[in-house]
Amino acid sequence: MAVNTNKISALMDRFEHQFEMLDMQTVQMEDTMGNTTTLTPPQNEVESLMHEMAGEAGLDLNMELLQGQMGSVVTSVAPPEQDELSQRMARRRDQV
């Protein structure tokens, strides 16, 4: 069995190069993840801004947040067209 040292050397060089690329990608990913988490605003600031924007738009927001989960945002103002459409759909369901 003949050992080809040139092929082994080339393979080792490729392995070293790939390992260095992986290391650089890992560092870049860690930096990106670190930057992402530092840019996430606190939840109370988000809720405050949403209520402020809803107030400007004339909406009443009810935030229901479950512990550890994002809740739903419910608006209490529905356009008249939507109410009428909902009523028409309900009548059609009753007919079927």
C-alpha positions as CSV (number, residue, x, y, z in Angstrom):
1,M,0.0,0.0,0.0
2,A,1.6,3.2,-1.2
3,V,1.0,6.4,0.7
4,N,0.7,9.5,-1.4
5,T,2.0,12.3,0.8
6,N,1.0,15.0,-1.8
7,K,-2.6,14.0,-1.7
8,I,-2.6,13.8,2.1
9,S,-1.0,17.2,2.3
10,A,-3.6,18.7,-0.2
11,L,-6.4,17.1,1.8
12,M,-5.1,18.5,5.1
13,D,-4.8,22.0,3.5
14,R,-8.4,21.8,2.3
15,F,-9.5,20.7,5.8
16,E,-7.6,23.5,7.4
17,H,-9.1,26.0,5.0
18,Q,-12.6,24.8,5.6
19,F,-12.1,24.8,9.3
20,E,-11.0,28.4,9.2
21,M,-14.0,29.4,7.0
22,L,-16.3,27.7,9.5
23,D,-14.6,29.6,12.4
24,M,-15.1,32.9,10.5
25,Q,-18.8,32.1,9.8
26,T,-19.3,31.2,13.5
27,V,-17.9,34.5,14.6
28,Q,-20.0,36.4,12.1
29,M,-23.2,34.5,13.2
30,E,-22.5,35.2,16.9
31,D,-22.0,38.9,16.1
32,T,-25.2,39.0,14.1
33,M,-27.2,37.2,16.8
34,G,-25.7,39.5,19.5
35,N,-26.7,42.6,17.5
36,T,-30.2,41.3,16.9
37,T,-30.9,40.7,20.5
38,T,-29.5,44.1,21.5
39,L,-31.8,45.8,19.0
40,T,-35.0,44.2,20.4
41,P,-37.0,46.8,22.2
42,P,-38.6,46.1,25.6
43,Q,-42.1,44.8,25.4
44,N,-43.6,47.6,27.5
45,E,-42.2,50.2,25.0
46,V,-43.8,48.2,22.1
47,E,-47.2,48.1,23.9
48,S,-47.0,51.8,24.7
49,L,-46.3,52.7,21.1
50,M,-49.1,50.5,19.9
51,H,-51.6,52.2,22.2
52,E,-50.3,55.6,21.2
53,M,-50.7,54.8,17.5
54,A,-54.2,53.3,18.1
55,G,-55.2,56.5,20.0
56,E,-54.1,58.6,17.0
57,A,-56.2,56.3,14.7
58,G,-59.2,56.4,17.0
59,L,-59.0,52.7,17.9
60,D,-59.3,51.1,21.3
61,L,-56.8,48.3,21.7
62,N,-57.2,45.4,24.1
63,M,-53.9,43.6,24.6
64,E,-54.1,40.1,26.0
65,L,-50.7,38.6,26.5
66,L,-50.3,35.1,27.9
67,Q,-47.3,34.5,30.0
68,G,-44.4,33.7,27.6
69,Q,-46.6,34.0,24.5
70,M,-47.6,36.8,22.2
71,G,-51.3,37.5,22.5
72,S,-53.8,38.9,20.1
73,V,-54.6,42.5,19.4
74,V,-58.4,43.1,19.3
75,T,-59.9,46.3,18.0
76,S,-63.3,47.4,19.2
77,V,-64.0,49.6,16.2
78,A,-65.3,47.8,13.1
79,P,-66.2,49.6,9.9
80,P,-69.9,49.7,9.1
81,E,-69.4,47.8,5.8
82,Q,-67.7,45.0,7.7
83,D,-70.7,44.7,10.2
84,E,-73.1,44.6,7.3
85,L,-71.0,42.0,5.5
86,S,-70.8,39.9,8.6
87,Q,-74.6,40.1,9.0
88,R,-75.2,39.1,5.4
89,M,-72.8,36.1,5.8
90,A,-74.6,35.0,9.0
91,R,-78.0,35.1,7.2
92,R,-76.5,33.0,4.3
93,R,-75.2,30.4,6.8
94,D,-78.6,30.2,8.4
95,Q,-80.2,29.6,5.0
96,V,-77.9,26.7,4.2
